[in-house]
PDB file of C-alpha atoms in Angstrom:
ATOM      1  CA  UNK S 151      44.891 -26.124 114.770  1.00 42.00           C
ATOM      2  CA  UNK S 152      47.097 -23.769 116.775  1.00 45.00           C
ATOM      3  CA  UNK S 153      48.867 -25.330 119.719  1.00 52.00           C
ATOM      4  CA  UNK S 154      46.920 -24.960 122.964  1.00 54.00           C
ATOM      5  CA  UNK S 155      48.622 -23.040 125.736  1.00 66.00           C
ATOM      6  CA  UNK S 156      46.807 -24.313 128.824  1.00 81.00           C
ATOM      7  CA  UNK S 157      45.058 -27.363 130.231  1.00 87.00           C
ATOM      8  CA  UNK S 158      41.484 -26.054 130.021  1.00 90.00           C
ATOM      9  CA  UNK S 159      41.878 -25.405 126.305  1.00 89.00           C
ATOM     10  CA  UNK S 160      43.151 -28.944 125.786  1.00 89.00           C
ATOM     11  CA  UNK S 161      40.425 -30.551 127.859  1.00 92.00           C
ATOM     12  CA  UNK S 162      37.402 -28.348 127.171  1.00 92.00           C
ATOM     13  CA  UNK S 163      38.273 -26.246 124.114  1.00 89.00           C
ATOM     14  CA  UNK S 164      38.111 -23.021 126.145  1.00 90.00           C
ATOM     15  CA  UNK S 165      41.352 -21.255 127.171  1.00 86.00           C
ATOM     16  CA  UNK S 166      41.753 -19.746 130.639  1.00 88.00           C
ATOM     17  CA  UNK S 167      44.386 -18.860 133.210  1.00 86.00           C
ATOM     18  CA  UNK S 168      43.199 -21.566 135.599  1.00 87.00           C
ATOM     19  CA  UNK S 169      46.202 -23.633 136.583  1.00 81.00           C
ATOM     20  CA  UNK S 170      46.789 -26.729 138.663  1.00 78.00           C
ATOM     21  CA  UNK S 171      48.707 -30.000 138.727  1.00 84.00           C
ATOM     22  CA  UNK S 172      51.607 -28.393 136.810  1.00 83.00           C
ATOM     23  CA  UNK S 173      53.633 -31.568 136.243  1.00 86.00           C
ATOM     24  CA  UNK S 174      50.696 -33.459 134.758  1.00 89.00           C
ATOM     25  CA  UNK S 175      49.524 -30.404 132.808  1.00 87.00           C
ATOM     26  CA  UNK S 176      52.955 -29.725 131.274  1.00 87.00           C
ATOM     27  CA  UNK S 177      53.359 -33.328 130.196  1.00 90.00           C
ATOM     28  CA  UNK S 178      49.950 -33.426 128.554  1.00 90.00           C
ATOM     29  CA  UNK S 179      50.491 -30.064 126.852  1.00 86.00           C
ATOM     30  CA  UNK S 180      53.636 -31.471 125.272  1.00 87.00           C
ATOM     31  CA  UNK S 181      51.779 -34.384 123.676  1.00 86.00           C
ATOM     32  CA  UNK S 182      49.631 -32.236 121.390  1.00 82.00           C
ATOM     33  CA  UNK S 183      46.501 -34.266 122.155  1.00 88.00           C
ATOM     34  CA  UNK S 184      43.048 -32.957 123.004  1.00 90.00           C
ATOM     35  CA  UNK S 185      40.022 -34.039 124.999  1.00 92.00           C
ATOM     36  CA  UNK S 186      39.141 -35.994 128.108  1.00 95.00           C
ATOM     37  CA  UNK S 187      39.690 -39.424 126.542  1.00 95.00           C
ATOM     38  CA  UNK S 188      43.263 -38.540 125.567  1.00 95.00           C
ATOM     39  CA  UNK S 189      43.837 -37.073 129.023  1.00 96.00           C
ATOM     40  CA  UNK S 190      42.566 -40.260 130.671  1.00 96.00           C
ATOM     41  CA  UNK S 191      44.994 -42.329 128.603  1.00 96.00           C
ATOM     42  CA  UNK S 192      47.867 -40.023 129.557  1.00 96.00           C
ATOM     43  CA  UNK S 193      47.031 -40.132 133.271  1.00 96.00           C
ATOM     44  CA  UNK S 194      46.849 -43.942 133.160  1.00 96.00           C
ATOM     45  CA  UNK S 195      50.273 -44.012 131.503  1.00 96.00           C
ATOM     46  CA  UNK S 196      51.568 -42.096 134.526  1.00 95.00           C
ATOM     47  CA  UNK S 197      50.308 -44.892 136.764  1.00 96.00           C
ATOM     48  CA  UNK S 198      47.145 -43.229 138.056  1.00 96.00           C
ATOM     49  CA  UNK S 199      43.531 -44.364 137.832  1.00 96.00           C
ATOM     50  CA  UNK S 200      40.424 -42.478 136.732  1.00 96.00           C
ATOM     51  CA  UNK S 201      40.171 -41.284 140.333  1.00 96.00           C
ATOM     52  CA  UNK S 202      43.069 -38.912 139.607  1.00 96.00           C
ATOM     53  CA  UNK S 203      41.315 -37.680 136.456  1.00 96.00           C
ATOM     54  CA  UNK S 204      38.185 -37.044 138.515  1.00 97.00           C
ATOM     55  CA  UNK S 205      40.220 -35.182 141.146  1.00 96.00           C
ATOM     56  CA  UNK S 206      41.751 -32.893 138.517  1.00 94.00           C
ATOM     57  CA  UNK S 207      38.453 -32.254 136.722  1.00 96.00           C
ATOM     58  CA  UNK S 208      36.645 -31.415 139.956  1.00 96.00           C
ATOM     59  CA  UNK S 209      39.415 -29.058 141.059  1.00 95.00           C
ATOM     60  CA  UNK S 210      39.171 -27.194 137.739  1.00 94.00           C
ATOM     61  CA  UNK S 211      35.363 -27.157 138.108  1.00 96.00           C
ATOM     62  CA  UNK S 212      35.531 -25.699 141.614  1.00 95.00           C
ATOM     63  CA  UNK S 213      37.943 -22.980 140.497  1.00 94.00           C
ATOM     64  CA  UNK S 214      35.776 -22.056 137.487  1.00 94.00           C
ATOM     65  CA  UNK S 215      32.728 -22.007 139.761  1.00 94.00           C
ATOM     66  CA  UNK S 216      34.494 -19.614 142.134  1.00 93.00           C
ATOM     67  CA  UNK S 217      35.241 -17.268 139.260  1.00 91.00           C
ATOM     68  CA  UNK S 218      31.782 -17.421 137.694  1.00 84.00           C
ATOM     69  CA  UNK S 219      30.768 -14.050 139.129  1.00 82.00           C
ATOM     70  CA  UNK S 220      32.749 -12.931 136.089  1.00 84.00           C
ATOM     71  CA  UNK S 221      30.376 -13.940 133.287  1.00 85.00           C
ATOM     72  CA  UNK S 222      33.296 -14.488 130.916  1.00 87.00           C
ATOM     73  CA  UNK S 223      33.839 -17.805 132.730  1.00 89.00           C
ATOM     74  CA  UNK S 224      30.348 -19.143 131.985  1.00 91.00           C
ATOM     75  CA  UNK S 225      31.374 -20.676 128.657  1.00 92.00           C
ATOM     76  CA  UNK S 226      34.242 -22.511 130.344  1.00 94.00           C
ATOM     77  CA  UNK S 227      32.070 -23.653 133.250  1.00 95.00           C
ATOM     78  CA  UNK S 228      29.441 -25.024 130.866  1.00 95.00           C
ATOM     79  CA  UNK S 229      32.104 -26.939 128.929  1.00 95.00           C
ATOM     80  CA  UNK S 230      33.591 -28.310 132.155  1.00 96.00           C
ATOM     81  CA  UNK S 231      30.183 -29.446 133.413  1.00 97.00           C
ATOM     82  CA  UNK S 232      29.352 -31.107 130.104  1.00 96.00           C
ATOM     83  CA  UNK S 233      32.660 -32.990 129.993  1.00 96.00           C
ATOM     84  CA  UNK S 234      32.520 -34.075 133.637  1.00 97.00           C
ATOM     85  CA  UNK S 235      28.970 -35.262 132.971  1.00 97.00           C
ATOM     86  CA  UNK S 236      30.186 -37.263 129.966  1.00 96.00           C
ATOM     87  CA  UNK S 237      33.076 -38.653 132.047  1.00 97.00           C
ATOM     88  CA  UNK S 238      30.675 -39.806 134.767  1.00 97.00           C
ATOM     89  CA  UNK S 239      28.291 -41.119 132.105  1.00 96.00           C
ATOM     90  CA  UNK S 240      31.069 -43.311 130.728  1.00 96.00           C
ATOM     91  CA  UNK S 241      31.795 -44.602 134.231  1.00 95.00           C
ATOM     92  CA  UNK S 242      28.108 -45.197 134.969  1.00 93.00           C
ATOM     93  CA  UNK S 243      27.977 -42.684 137.830  1.00 93.00           C
ATOM     94  CA  UNK S 244      24.638 -41.124 138.771  1.00 88.00           C
ATOM     95  CA  UNK S 245      26.486 -37.844 139.365  1.00 93.00           C
ATOM     96  CA  UNK S 246      26.469 -37.369 135.593  1.00 97.00           C
ATOM     97  CA  UNK S 247      22.984 -35.857 135.744  1.00 97.00           C
ATOM     98  CA  UNK S 248      23.991 -33.045 138.126  1.00 97.00           C
ATOM     99  CA  UNK S 249      26.783 -31.813 135.872  1.00 97.00           C
ATOM    100  CA  UNK S 250      24.879 -32.284 132.618  1.00 98.00           C
ATOM    101  CA  UNK S 251      21.901 -30.348 133.975  1.00 97.00           C
ATOM    102  CA  UNK S 252      24.210 -27.556 135.100  1.00 96.00           C
ATOM    103  CA  UNK S 253      25.695 -27.439 131.599  1.00 96.00           C
ATOM    104  CA  UNK S 254      22.183 -27.513 130.123  1.00 96.00           C
ATOM    105  CA  UNK S 255      21.072 -24.556 132.242  1.00 95.00           C
ATOM    106  CA  UNK S 256      24.182 -22.557 131.354  1.00 93.00           C
ATOM    107  CA  UNK S 257      23.798 -23.294 127.646  1.00 94.00           C
ATOM    108  CA  UNK S 258      20.024 -22.865 127.435  1.00 90.00           C
ATOM    109  CA  UNK S 259      20.457 -19.232 126.424  1.00 87.00           C
ATOM    110  CA  UNK S 260      22.274 -20.422 123.285  1.00 87.00           C
ATOM    111  CA  UNK S 261      19.003 -21.675 121.794  1.00 82.00           C
ATOM    112  CA  UNK S 262      18.472 -20.265 118.265  1.00 77.00           C
ATOM    113  CA  UNK S 263      22.092 -19.061 118.079  1.00 82.00           C
ATOM    114  CA  UNK S 264      24.872 -20.602 115.985  1.00 84.00           C
ATOM    115  CA  UNK S 265      26.327 -22.037 119.197  1.00 89.00           C
ATOM    116  CA  UNK S 266      23.151 -24.017 119.919  1.00 93.00           C
ATOM    117  CA  UNK S 267      25.052 -27.151 118.865  1.00 93.00           C
ATOM    118  CA  UNK S 268      26.681 -27.015 122.308  1.00 94.00           C
ATOM    119  CA  UNK S 269      23.244 -27.153 123.917  1.00 95.00           C
ATOM    120  CA  UNK S 270      22.228 -30.047 121.658  1.00 96.00           C
ATOM    121  CA  UNK S 271      25.421 -31.898 122.557  1.00 95.00           C
ATOM    122  CA  UNK S 272      24.576 -31.652 126.255  1.00 96.00           C
ATOM    123  CA  UNK S 273      20.975 -32.704 125.599  1.00 97.00           C
ATOM    124  CA  UNK S 274      22.142 -35.817 123.751  1.00 96.00           C
ATOM    125  CA  UNK S 275      24.284 -36.757 126.751  1.00 96.00           C
ATOM    126  CA  UNK S 276      21.341 -36.196 129.085  1.00 97.00           C
ATOM    127  CA  UNK S 277      19.219 -38.370 126.815  1.00 97.00           C
ATOM    128  CA  UNK S 278      21.747 -41.194 127.089  1.00 96.00           C
ATOM    129  CA  UNK S 279      21.837 -40.795 130.875  1.00 97.00           C
ATOM    130  CA  UNK S 280      18.050 -40.941 131.123  1.00 97.00           C
ATOM    131  CA  UNK S 281      17.881 -44.048 128.914  1.00 96.00           C
ATOM    132  CA  UNK S 282      20.477 -45.773 131.080  1.00 94.00           C
ATOM    133  CA  UNK S 283      18.455 -44.920 134.181  1.00 95.00           C
ATOM    134  CA  UNK S 284      15.030 -45.860 132.844  1.00 95.00           C
ATOM    135  CA  UNK S 285      13.699 -42.297 132.545  1.00 96.00           C
ATOM    136  CA  UNK S 286      12.298 -42.791 129.059  1.00 97.00           C
ATOM    137  CA  UNK S 287      10.033 -39.735 128.882  1.00 97.00           C
ATOM    138  CA  UNK S 288      12.856 -37.375 129.840  1.00 98.00           C
ATOM    139  CA  UNK S 289      15.173 -39.102 127.362  1.00 98.00           C
ATOM    140  CA  UNK S 290      12.673 -38.630 124.542  1.00 98.00           C
ATOM    141  CA  UNK S 291      12.416 -34.899 125.207  1.00 98.00           C
ATOM    142  CA  UNK S 292      16.192 -34.522 125.160  1.00 97.00           C
ATOM    143  CA  UNK S 293      16.779 -36.556 121.999  1.00 98.00           C
ATOM    144  CA  UNK S 294      13.908 -34.927 120.090  1.00 98.00           C
ATOM    145  CA  UNK S 295      14.916 -31.393 121.051  1.00 97.00           C
ATOM    146  CA  UNK S 296      18.589 -32.061 120.281  1.00 97.00           C
ATOM    147  CA  UNK S 297      17.610 -33.389 116.853  1.00 98.00           C
ATOM    148  CA  UNK S 298      15.380 -30.370 116.161  1.00 97.00           C
ATOM    149  CA  UNK S 299      18.151 -27.948 117.116  1.00 96.00           C
ATOM    150  CA  UNK S 300      20.755 -29.671 114.951  1.00 97.00           C
ATOM    151  CA  UNK S 301      18.437 -30.019 111.948  1.00 97.00           C
ATOM    152  CA  UNK S 302      17.632 -26.298 112.098  1.00 95.00           C
ATOM    153  CA  UNK S 303      21.316 -25.382 112.457  1.00 94.00           C
ATOM    154  CA  UNK S 304      22.345 -27.582 109.550  1.00 96.00           C
ATOM    155  CA  UNK S 305      19.630 -26.256 107.265  1.00 95.00           C
ATOM    156  CA  UNK S 306      20.371 -22.674 108.274  1.00 93.00           C
ATOM    157  CA  UNK S 307      24.168 -22.633 108.160  1.00 91.00           C
ATOM    158  CA  UNK S 308      25.071 -25.799 106.189  1.00 92.00           C
ATOM    159  CA  UNK S 309      27.465 -26.607 109.018  1.00 92.00           C
ATOM    160  CA  UNK S 310      27.515 -29.077 111.933  1.00 95.00           C
ATOM    161  CA  UNK S 311      26.712 -31.981 109.619  1.00 97.00           C
ATOM    162  CA  UNK S 312      28.325 -34.539 111.926  1.00 97.00           C
ATOM    163  CA  UNK S 313      26.371 -33.289 114.953  1.00 96.00           C
ATOM    164  CA  UNK S 314      23.154 -33.311 112.920  1.00 97.00           C
ATOM    165  CA  UNK S 315      23.730 -36.883 111.722  1.00 98.00           C
ATOM    166  CA  UNK S 316      24.616 -38.010 115.243  1.00 97.00           C
ATOM    167  CA  UNK S 317      21.446 -36.445 116.666  1.00 97.00           C
ATOM    168  CA  UNK S 318      19.415 -38.304 114.032  1.00 98.00           C
ATOM    169  CA  UNK S 319      21.148 -41.587 114.940  1.00 98.00           C
ATOM    170  CA  UNK S 320      20.477 -41.040 118.632  1.00 98.00           C
ATOM    171  CA  UNK S 321      16.800 -40.290 118.057  1.00 98.00           C
ATOM    172  CA  UNK S 322      16.307 -43.172 115.627  1.00 98.00           C
ATOM    173  CA  UNK S 323      18.059 -45.600 117.952  1.00 98.00           C
ATOM    174  CA  UNK S 324      15.985 -44.361 120.881  1.00 98.00           C
ATOM    175  CA  UNK S 325      12.782 -45.093 118.959  1.00 98.00           C
ATOM    176  CA  UNK S 326      14.052 -48.606 118.189  1.00 98.00           C
ATOM    177  CA  UNK S 327      14.878 -49.190 121.856  1.00 97.00           C
ATOM    178  CA  UNK S 328      11.382 -48.044 122.853  1.00 97.00           C
ATOM    179  CA  UNK S 329       9.635 -50.398 120.402  1.00 97.00           C
ATOM    180  CA  UNK S 330       8.943 -47.862 117.655  1.00 98.00           C
ATOM    181  CA  UNK S 331      11.164 -49.268 114.939  1.00 98.00           C
ATOM    182  CA  UNK S 332       9.039 -47.922 112.096  1.00 98.00           C
ATOM    183  CA  UNK S 333       9.567 -44.398 113.410  1.00 98.00           C
ATOM    184  CA  UNK S 334      13.228 -45.070 114.128  1.00 98.00           C
ATOM    185  CA  UNK S 335      13.868 -45.979 110.487  1.00 99.00           C
ATOM    186  CA  UNK S 336      12.940 -42.463 109.369  1.00 98.00           C
ATOM    187  CA  UNK S 337      15.711 -40.850 111.401  1.00 99.00           C
ATOM    188  CA  UNK S 338      18.304 -43.554 110.773  1.00 99.00           C
ATOM    189  CA  UNK S 339      17.830 -43.222 107.007  1.00 99.00           C
ATOM    190  CA  UNK S 340      18.095 -39.462 107.442  1.00 98.00           C
ATOM    191  CA  UNK S 341      21.436 -39.965 109.205  1.00 98.00           C
ATOM    192  CA  UNK S 342      22.540 -42.286 106.422  1.00 98.00           C
ATOM    193  CA  UNK S 343      22.217 -39.441 103.918  1.00 98.00           C
ATOM    194  CA  UNK S 344      25.129 -37.818 105.780  1.00 98.00           C
ATOM    195  CA  UNK S 345      27.261 -40.922 106.291  1.00 97.00           C
ATOM    196  CA  UNK S 346      30.273 -39.206 104.709  1.00 97.00           C
ATOM    197  CA  UNK S 347      30.347 -36.871 107.729  1.00 98.00           C
ATOM    198  CA  UNK S 348      30.407 -39.756 110.223  1.00 98.00           C
ATOM    199  CA  UNK S 349      33.673 -41.349 111.396  1.00 97.00           C
ATOM    200  CA  UNK S 350      31.917 -44.731 111.163  1.00 98.00           C
ATOM    201  CA  UNK S 351      31.250 -44.172 107.448  1.00 98.00           C
ATOM    202  CA  UNK S 352      27.627 -45.172 107.978  1.00 98.00           C
ATOM    203  CA  UNK S 353      28.306 -48.514 109.675  1.00 98.00           C
ATOM    204  CA  UNK S 354      26.345 -47.562 112.804  1.00 99.00           C
ATOM    205  CA  UNK S 355      23.157 -46.342 111.078  1.00 98.00           C
ATOM    206  CA  UNK S 356      23.270 -49.327 108.686  1.00 99.00           C
ATOM    207  CA  UNK S 357      23.500 -51.693 111.672  1.00 99.00           C
ATOM    208  CA  UNK S 358      20.718 -49.946 113.573  1.00 99.00           C
ATOM    209  CA  UNK S 359      18.510 -49.949 110.471  1.00 99.00           C
ATOM    210  CA  UNK S 360      19.058 -53.710 110.312  1.00 99.00           C
ATOM    211  CA  UNK S 361      17.940 -53.984 113.940  1.00 99.00           C
ATOM    212  CA  UNK S 362      14.761 -52.069 113.099  1.00 99.00           C
ATOM    213  CA  UNK S 363      13.970 -54.235 110.084  1.00 99.00           C
ATOM    214  CA  UNK S 364      14.565 -57.380 112.127  1.00 98.00           C
ATOM    215  CA  UNK S 365      12.237 -56.063 114.827  1.00 98.00           C
ATOM    216  CA  UNK S 366       9.594 -55.404 112.154  1.00 98.00           C
ATOM    217  CA  UNK S 367       9.984 -58.912 110.738  1.00 98.00           C
ATOM    218  CA  UNK S 368      11.456 -57.722 107.419  1.00 98.00           C
ATOM    219  CA  UNK S 369      14.297 -60.217 107.540  1.00 98.00           C
ATOM    220  CA  UNK S 370      15.538 -59.932 103.953  1.00 97.00           C
ATOM    221  CA  UNK S 371      16.104 -56.196 104.403  1.00 98.00           C
ATOM    222  CA  UNK S 372      17.648 -56.791 107.823  1.00 98.00           C
ATOM    223  CA  UNK S 373      20.169 -59.232 106.351  1.00 98.00           C
ATOM    224  CA  UNK S 374      21.096 -56.757 103.621  1.00 98.00           C
ATOM    225  CA  UNK S 375      21.744 -53.969 106.099  1.00 99.00           C
ATOM    226  CA  UNK S 376      23.707 -56.203 108.472  1.00 98.00           C
ATOM    227  CA  UNK S 377      25.961 -57.047 105.534  1.00 98.00           C
ATOM    228  CA  UNK S 378      26.303 -53.400 104.482  1.00 98.00           C
ATOM    229  CA  UNK S 379      27.196 -52.421 108.046  1.00 99.00           C
ATOM    230  CA  UNK S 380      29.745 -55.227 108.189  1.00 98.00           C
ATOM    231  CA  UNK S 381      31.331 -54.250 104.876  1.00 98.00           C
ATOM    232  CA  UNK S 382      31.931 -50.689 106.044  1.00 98.00           C
ATOM    233  CA  UNK S 383      33.085 -51.831 109.485  1.00 98.00           C
ATOM    234  CA  UNK S 384      35.842 -53.942 107.909  1.00 98.00           C
ATOM    235  CA  UNK S 385      37.651 -50.648 107.292  1.00 97.00           C
ATOM    236  CA  UNK S 386      36.044 -48.187 109.690  1.00 97.00           C
ATOM    237  CA  UNK S 387      35.272 -50.229 112.795  1.00 97.00           C
ATOM    238  CA  UNK S 388      32.500 -49.000 115.144  1.00 98.00           C
ATOM    239  CA  UNK S 389      30.446 -52.165 114.485  1.00 98.00           C
ATOM    240  CA  UNK S 390      31.495 -55.697 115.460  1.00 98.00           C
ATOM    241  CA  UNK S 391      31.578 -57.502 112.111  1.00 98.00           C
ATOM    242  CA  UNK S 392      31.189 -60.967 113.624  1.00 98.00           C
ATOM    243  CA  UNK S 393      28.218 -59.850 115.700  1.00 98.00           C
ATOM    244  CA  UNK S 394      26.585 -58.177 112.713  1.00 98.00           C
ATOM    245  CA  UNK S 395      27.009 -61.165 110.402  1.00 98.00           C
ATOM    246  CA  UNK S 396      26.066 -63.491 113.249  1.00 98.00           C
ATOM    247  CA  UNK S 397      22.768 -61.643 113.606  1.00 98.00           C
ATOM    248  CA  UNK S 398      22.158 -62.106 109.883  1.00 98.00           C
ATOM    249  CA  UNK S 399      22.780 -65.848 110.221  1.00 98.00           C
ATOM    250  CA  UNK S 400      20.208 -66.071 113.020  1.00 97.00           C
ATOM    251  CA  UNK S 401      17.390 -64.851 110.772  1.00 98.00           C
ATOM    252  CA  UNK S 402      18.451 -66.412 107.454  1.00 97.00           C
ATOM    253  CA  UNK S 403      20.226 -69.543 106.286  1.00 96.00           C
ATOM    254  CA  UNK S 404      23.951 -69.419 105.428  1.00 96.00           C
ATOM    255  CA  UNK S 405      23.001 -69.864 101.771  1.00 96.00           C
ATOM    256  CA  UNK S 406      20.653 -66.881 101.868  1.00 97.00           C
ATOM    257  CA  UNK S 407      23.248 -64.664 103.537  1.00 98.00           C
ATOM    258  CA  UNK S 408      25.954 -65.698 101.046  1.00 97.00           C
ATOM    259  CA  UNK S 409      23.525 -65.017  98.208  1.00 97.00           C
ATOM    260  CA  UNK S 410      22.883 -61.517  99.548  1.00 98.00           C
ATOM    261  CA  UNK S 411      26.635 -60.823  99.724  1.00 97.00           C
ATOM    262  CA  UNK S 412      26.956 -61.927  96.091  1.00 97.00           C
ATOM    263  CA  UNK S 413      24.018 -59.704  95.149  1.00 97.00           C
ATOM    264  CA  UNK S 414      25.678 -56.660  96.759  1.00 97.00           C
ATOM    265  CA  UNK S 415      28.893 -57.451  94.890  1.00 97.00           C
ATOM    266  CA  UNK S 416      27.041 -57.698  91.566  1.00 97.00           C
ATOM    267  CA  UNK S 417      25.335 -54.349  92.257  1.00 96.00           C
ATOM    268  CA  UNK S 418      28.698 -52.747  92.953  1.00 96.00           C
ATOM    269  CA  UNK S 419      27.804 -51.938  96.567  1.00 96.00           C
ATOM    270  CA  UNK S 420      30.790 -53.884  97.902  1.00 96.00           C
ATOM    271  CA  UNK S 421      34.097 -54.546  96.188  1.00 96.00           C
ATOM    272  CA  UNK S 422      35.861 -57.861  95.580  1.00 97.00           C
ATOM    273  CA  UNK S 423      38.157 -57.527  98.609  1.00 97.00           C
ATOM    274  CA  UNK S 424      35.258 -57.016 100.981  1.00 97.00           C
ATOM    275  CA  UNK S 425      33.350 -59.830  99.308  1.00 97.00           C
ATOM    276  CA  UNK S 426      36.233 -62.203 100.022  1.00 97.00           C
ATOM    277  CA  UNK S 427      36.601 -61.011 103.622  1.00 98.00           C
ATOM    278  CA  UNK S 428      32.881 -61.200 104.353  1.00 98.00           C
ATOM    279  CA  UNK S 429      32.466 -64.675 102.870  1.00 97.00           C
ATOM    280  CA  UNK S 430      35.521 -65.852 104.797  1.00 97.00           C
ATOM    281  CA  UNK S 431      34.050 -64.619 108.089  1.00 97.00           C
ATOM    282  CA  UNK S 432      30.668 -66.121 107.223  1.00 96.00           C
ATOM    283  CA  UNK S 433      32.374 -69.441 106.537  1.00 95.00           C
ATOM    284  CA  UNK S 434      33.891 -69.429 110.008  1.00 95.00           C
ATOM    285  CA  UNK S 435      30.616 -68.389 111.630  1.00 93.00           C
ATOM    286  CA  UNK S 436      28.394 -70.760 109.687  1.00 74.00           C
TER     287      UNK S 436
END
């Protein structure tokens, strides 16, 4: 990736000549990092809180908004709104909806284009916001439409595999959380087919599949998937191994869980190292 030349490119992936906070911007540019999370870490290292991050993001937003009579700034404004919405979402602020809806409206014209993944990304964030705020019907619309967009894009271009898998995870997890585990399994297994594209290596869909099976009373399958999630998470993270194995021990005896670990080893689904680590953790938990 070529080195970014300005703060908006680092934060939002869209270059511009918008400037501000030169000392902070220069320091962050020199680090070669990208994204809001990296910027938050950098600002904290300087001794500031997230309030400073918010101040900077809102100043950039206001400047982009002022320039939006020039339609060339719409892409940047949409990216800014989406990222501020995600930032507020992480902090639990209700203001997330305002910015995510603004991004949604700006990106709505991207529907059916190759850039529709940006629209789907915003819709997934809106879905999460609506779940957190008890607006289940709105969340369902967002998650289902985001999934549909990403599935069509993946099948059409054979790209955006990560975004497609993530949309399937979000939809499947939403169905689990709204007491439709049987339907959730369909989308979580679909995501699992693309686990190589996920940073978690499949640990998250395996864990959520286990939750669905447990909810459906299929405890043997739930135990197996808790163990599979744990085995991957030993290397990849994303799932708390102790929590996952602890859940298995709540629905099966220690002997049954150990037997399932041995079965996965004999089938070649986990290696000897992971077998030793998993049984060691189970010993401490049991």
